[in-house]
PDB file of C-alpha atoms in Angstrom:
ATOM      1  CA  MET A   1      -9.455 -25.050 -14.263  1.00 82.00           C
ATOM      2  CA  ASN A   2      -6.786 -27.375 -12.875  1.00 93.00           C
ATOM      3  CA  SER A   3      -5.736 -27.419  -9.220  1.00 95.00           C
ATOM      4  CA  LEU A   4      -2.777 -25.010  -9.664  1.00 94.00           C
ATOM      5  CA  GLU A   5      -4.922 -22.562 -11.621  1.00 95.00           C
ATOM      6  CA  ARG A   6      -7.604 -22.723  -8.917  1.00 96.00           C
ATOM      7  CA  LEU A   7      -5.008 -22.255  -6.155  1.00 97.00           C
ATOM      8  CA  ASN A   8      -3.474 -19.309  -8.005  1.00 96.00           C
ATOM      9  CA  PHE A   9      -6.916 -17.728  -8.393  1.00 96.00           C
ATOM     10  CA  THR A  10      -7.664 -18.255  -4.692  1.00 96.00           C
ATOM     11  CA  LEU A  11      -4.343 -16.723  -3.662  1.00 96.00           C
ATOM     12  CA  LYS A  12      -4.863 -13.768  -5.993  1.00 95.00           C
ATOM     13  CA  THR A  13      -8.314 -13.181  -4.507  1.00 95.00           C
ATOM     14  CA  SER A  14      -6.845 -13.454  -1.017  1.00 95.00           C
ATOM     15  CA  THR A  15      -4.308 -10.733  -1.754  1.00 94.00           C
ATOM     16  CA  TYR A  16      -7.082  -8.353  -2.823  1.00 92.00           C
ATOM     17  CA  LEU A  17      -9.022  -9.097   0.367  1.00 94.00           C
ATOM     18  CA  LEU A  18      -5.964  -8.699   2.592  1.00 94.00           C
ATOM     19  CA  ASP A  19      -5.063  -5.432   0.875  1.00 92.00           C
ATOM     20  CA  SER A  20      -8.580  -4.218   1.563  1.00 90.00           C
ATOM     21  CA  ALA A  21      -8.234  -5.302   5.194  1.00 93.00           C
ATOM     22  CA  VAL A  22      -5.116  -3.154   5.550  1.00 90.00           C
ATOM     23  CA  GLY A  23      -7.087  -0.089   4.480  1.00 86.00           C
ATOM     24  CA  GLN A  24      -9.902  -0.998   6.845  1.00 89.00           C
ATOM     25  CA  ILE A  25      -7.495  -1.420   9.759  1.00 90.00           C
ATOM     26  CA  ARG A  26      -5.939   1.940   8.950  1.00 82.00           C
ATOM     27  CA  ASP A  27      -9.315   3.660   8.575  1.00 82.00           C
ATOM     28  CA  ALA A  28     -10.628   2.142  11.805  1.00 85.00           C
ATOM     29  CA  ALA A  29      -7.391   3.108  13.577  1.00 78.00           C
ATOM     30  CA  LEU A  30      -7.390  -0.349  15.142  1.00 86.00           C
ATOM     31  CA  SER A  31      -4.579  -0.346  17.668  1.00 87.00           C
ATOM     32  CA  PRO A  32      -1.863  -1.350  17.418  1.00 89.00           C
ATOM     33  CA  THR A  33      -2.348  -0.331  13.798  1.00 86.00           C
ATOM     34  CA  LYS A  34       1.249  -0.769  12.649  1.00 84.00           C
ATOM     35  CA  GLU A  35       1.498  -4.240  14.144  1.00 91.00           C
ATOM     36  CA  HIS A  36      -1.777  -5.387  12.586  1.00 93.00           C
ATOM     37  CA  ILE A  37      -0.765  -4.071   9.185  1.00 91.00           C
ATOM     38  CA  HIS A  38       2.659  -5.687   9.568  1.00 91.00           C
ATOM     39  CA  LYS A  39       1.031  -9.070  10.235  1.00 94.00           C
ATOM     40  CA  ILE A  40      -1.033  -8.763   7.074  1.00 94.00           C
ATOM     41  CA  GLY A  41       2.131  -7.803   5.219  1.00 94.00           C
ATOM     42  CA  GLU A  42       3.749 -11.013   6.432  1.00 95.00           C
ATOM     43  CA  ALA A  43       0.746 -12.991   5.184  1.00 96.00           C
ATOM     44  CA  LEU A  44       1.010 -11.279   1.795  1.00 95.00           C
ATOM     45  CA  VAL A  45       4.700 -12.189   1.578  1.00 95.00           C
ATOM     46  CA  ALA A  46       3.830 -15.831   2.310  1.00 96.00           C
ATOM     47  CA  ILE A  47       1.183 -15.779  -0.428  1.00 97.00           C
ATOM     48  CA  PHE A  48       3.681 -14.235  -2.845  1.00 96.00           C
ATOM     49  CA  GLU A  49       6.167 -17.025  -2.105  1.00 97.00           C
ATOM     50  CA  ILE A  50       3.514 -19.673  -2.824  1.00 97.00           C
ATOM     51  CA  GLN A  51       2.585 -17.905  -6.048  1.00 97.00           C
ATOM     52  CA  GLN A  52       6.240 -17.896  -7.114  1.00 97.00           C
ATOM     53  CA  ALA A  53       6.312 -21.678  -6.621  1.00 97.00           C
ATOM     54  CA  ILE A  54       3.211 -21.968  -8.822  1.00 97.00           C
ATOM     55  CA  TYR A  55       4.771 -19.787 -11.534  1.00 97.00           C
ATOM     56  CA  LYS A  56       7.851 -22.012 -11.663  1.00 97.00           C
ATOM     57  CA  ILE A  57       5.587 -24.917 -12.587  1.00 96.00           C
ATOM     58  CA  LYS A  58       3.110 -22.953 -14.724  1.00 96.00           C
ATOM     59  CA  PRO A  59       4.838 -19.759 -15.938  1.00 95.00           C
ATOM     60  CA  GLU A  60       1.844 -18.863 -18.098  1.00 95.00           C
ATOM     61  CA  LEU A  61      -0.108 -18.056 -14.912  1.00 95.00           C
ATOM     62  CA  GLU A  62       2.298 -15.313 -13.879  1.00 94.00           C
ATOM     63  CA  PRO A  63       0.771 -11.904 -14.571  1.00 90.00           C
ATOM     64  CA  LYS A  64       2.629  -9.650 -16.951  1.00 88.00           C
ATOM     65  CA  TYR A  65       3.414  -6.218 -15.559  1.00 82.00           C
ATOM     66  CA  ASP A  66       4.436  -3.087 -17.368  1.00 83.00           C
ATOM     67  CA  GLU A  67       7.256  -1.354 -15.579  1.00 85.00           C
ATOM     68  CA  PRO A  68       6.301   2.174 -14.514  1.00 88.00           C
ATOM     69  CA  SER A  69       8.185   5.026 -16.094  1.00 92.00           C
ATOM     70  CA  GLN A  70      11.095   6.514 -14.189  1.00 93.00           C
ATOM     71  CA  GLU A  71       8.968   9.592 -13.546  1.00 94.00           C
ATOM     72  CA  VAL A  72       6.190   7.502 -11.959  1.00 93.00           C
ATOM     73  CA  SER A  73       8.676   5.427  -9.957  1.00 92.00           C
ATOM     74  CA  GLU A  74      10.265   8.578  -8.570  1.00 94.00           C
ATOM     75  CA  ALA A  75       6.856  10.037  -7.682  1.00 95.00           C
ATOM     76  CA  ASN A  76       5.900   6.757  -5.973  1.00 94.00           C
ATOM     77  CA  GLN A  77       9.113   6.923  -3.955  1.00 94.00           C
ATOM     78  CA  ARG A  78       8.524  10.541  -2.935  1.00 96.00           C
ATOM     79  CA  LEU A  79       4.965   9.790  -1.876  1.00 95.00           C
ATOM     80  CA  GLY A  80       6.001   6.661   0.010  1.00 94.00           C
ATOM     81  CA  ASN A  81       8.656   8.577   1.922  1.00 95.00           C
ATOM     82  CA  ALA A  82       6.227  11.392   2.705  1.00 96.00           C
ATOM     83  CA  LEU A  83       3.606   8.966   4.009  1.00 94.00           C
ATOM     84  CA  ILE A  84       6.116   7.145   6.190  1.00 93.00           C
ATOM     85  CA  LYS A  85       7.258  10.445   7.686  1.00 94.00           C
ATOM     86  CA  ALA A  86       3.713  11.728   8.196  1.00 94.00           C
ATOM     87  CA  TYR A  87       2.501   8.558   9.907  1.00 89.00           C
ATOM     88  CA  GLU A  88       5.590   8.480  12.122  1.00 92.00           C
ATOM     89  CA  LEU A  89       4.821  12.034  13.187  1.00 93.00           C
ATOM     90  CA  ALA A  90       1.180  11.186  13.858  1.00 90.00           C
ATOM     91  CA  ASP A  91       2.134   8.045  15.784  1.00 86.00           C
ATOM     92  CA  ASN A  92       4.364  10.216  17.977  1.00 91.00           C
ATOM     93  CA  GLY A  93       1.541  12.617  18.849  1.00 90.00           C
ATOM     94  CA  LYS A  94       2.485  15.269  16.288  1.00 93.00           C
ATOM     95  CA  LEU A  95      -0.706  15.224  14.240  1.00 93.00           C
ATOM     96  CA  ASN A  96      -0.614  18.875  13.172  1.00 94.00           C
ATOM     97  CA  GLU A  97       2.985  18.483  12.063  1.00 96.00           C
ATOM     98  CA  ALA A  98       2.049  15.343  10.090  1.00 95.00           C
ATOM     99  CA  ILE A  99      -0.871  17.096   8.383  1.00 95.00           C
ATOM    100  CA  ASN A 100       1.308  20.092   7.551  1.00 96.00           C
ATOM    101  CA  TYR A 101       4.001  17.781   6.196  1.00 97.00           C
ATOM    102  CA  LEU A 102       1.524  16.195   3.775  1.00 96.00           C
ATOM    103  CA  SER A 103       0.117  19.611   2.851  1.00 97.00           C
ATOM    104  CA  ASP A 104       3.634  20.753   1.979  1.00 97.00           C
ATOM    105  CA  PHE A 105       4.117  17.603  -0.083  1.00 97.00           C
ATOM    106  CA  GLU A 106       0.885  18.337  -1.982  1.00 96.00           C
ATOM    107  CA  ASN A 107       2.040  21.875  -2.735  1.00 96.00           C
ATOM    108  CA  LYS A 108       5.435  20.754  -4.032  1.00 97.00           C
ATOM    109  CA  GLU A 109       4.660  17.469  -5.816  1.00 97.00           C
ATOM    110  CA  VAL A 110       4.626  17.686  -9.616  1.00 96.00           C
ATOM    111  CA  SER A 111       2.429  14.612 -10.149  1.00 95.00           C
ATOM    112  CA  GLN A 112      -1.249  15.462  -9.803  1.00 95.00           C
ATOM    113  CA  TYR A 113      -2.097  11.810  -9.112  1.00 94.00           C
ATOM    114  CA  HIS A 114       0.380  11.654  -6.233  1.00 96.00           C
ATOM    115  CA  ARG A 115      -0.845  15.007  -4.884  1.00 95.00           C
ATOM    116  CA  GLU A 116      -4.360  13.573  -4.810  1.00 95.00           C
ATOM    117  CA  LEU A 117      -3.175  10.453  -2.992  1.00 94.00           C
ATOM    118  CA  ALA A 118      -1.383  12.616  -0.426  1.00 95.00           C
ATOM    119  CA  SER A 119      -4.558  14.646   0.038  1.00 94.00           C
ATOM    120  CA  ILE A 120      -6.575  11.488   0.675  1.00 92.00           C
ATOM    121  CA  GLU A 121      -4.020  10.312   3.219  1.00 91.00           C
ATOM    122  CA  ARG A 122      -3.922  13.737   4.877  1.00 93.00           C
ATOM    123  CA  GLU A 123      -7.704  13.617   5.313  1.00 90.00           C
ATOM    124  CA  ARG A 124      -7.468  10.048   6.597  1.00 86.00           C
ATOM    125  CA  LEU A 125      -4.798  11.076   9.109  1.00 85.00           C
ATOM    126  CA  ASN A 126      -6.913  13.971  10.283  1.00 85.00           C
ATOM    127  CA  LYS A 127      -9.957  11.734  10.709  1.00 82.00           C
ATOM    128  CA  ASN A 128      -8.230   8.775  12.365  1.00 75.00           C
ATOM    129  CA  TYR A 129      -5.782  10.544  14.652  1.00 75.00           C
ATOM    130  CA  ALA A 130      -7.875  13.519  15.718  1.00 66.00           C
ATOM    131  CA  THR A 131      -9.172  13.278  19.250  1.00 56.00           C
TER     132      THR A 131
END
């Protein structure tokens, strides 16, 4: 493994660890949660930029991604918007409203996978924001 391959592997591993850290921060409700997660997001962006520089030199290292279907993309967007709204509500002291918002999303969403993700987040909200 040459130095660029090793660096790319290290950066890829780092992104998995940082992504895991985001979930741990969220689950631990480590305040200020949004700011901590934002800082990790900034680190991930920096890693992405370094990876892009590597891929310009060694394009064969760039992972190949299959584009999600339009249906999946739309479901991802709906879920993302619902989670943003729910966490904003919870952050503003409206936990019951946030939980109800995600429950409504679960009842209306056509994608079972996205309903299940919303359910997980609803339970996480209830656990982390409940006093």
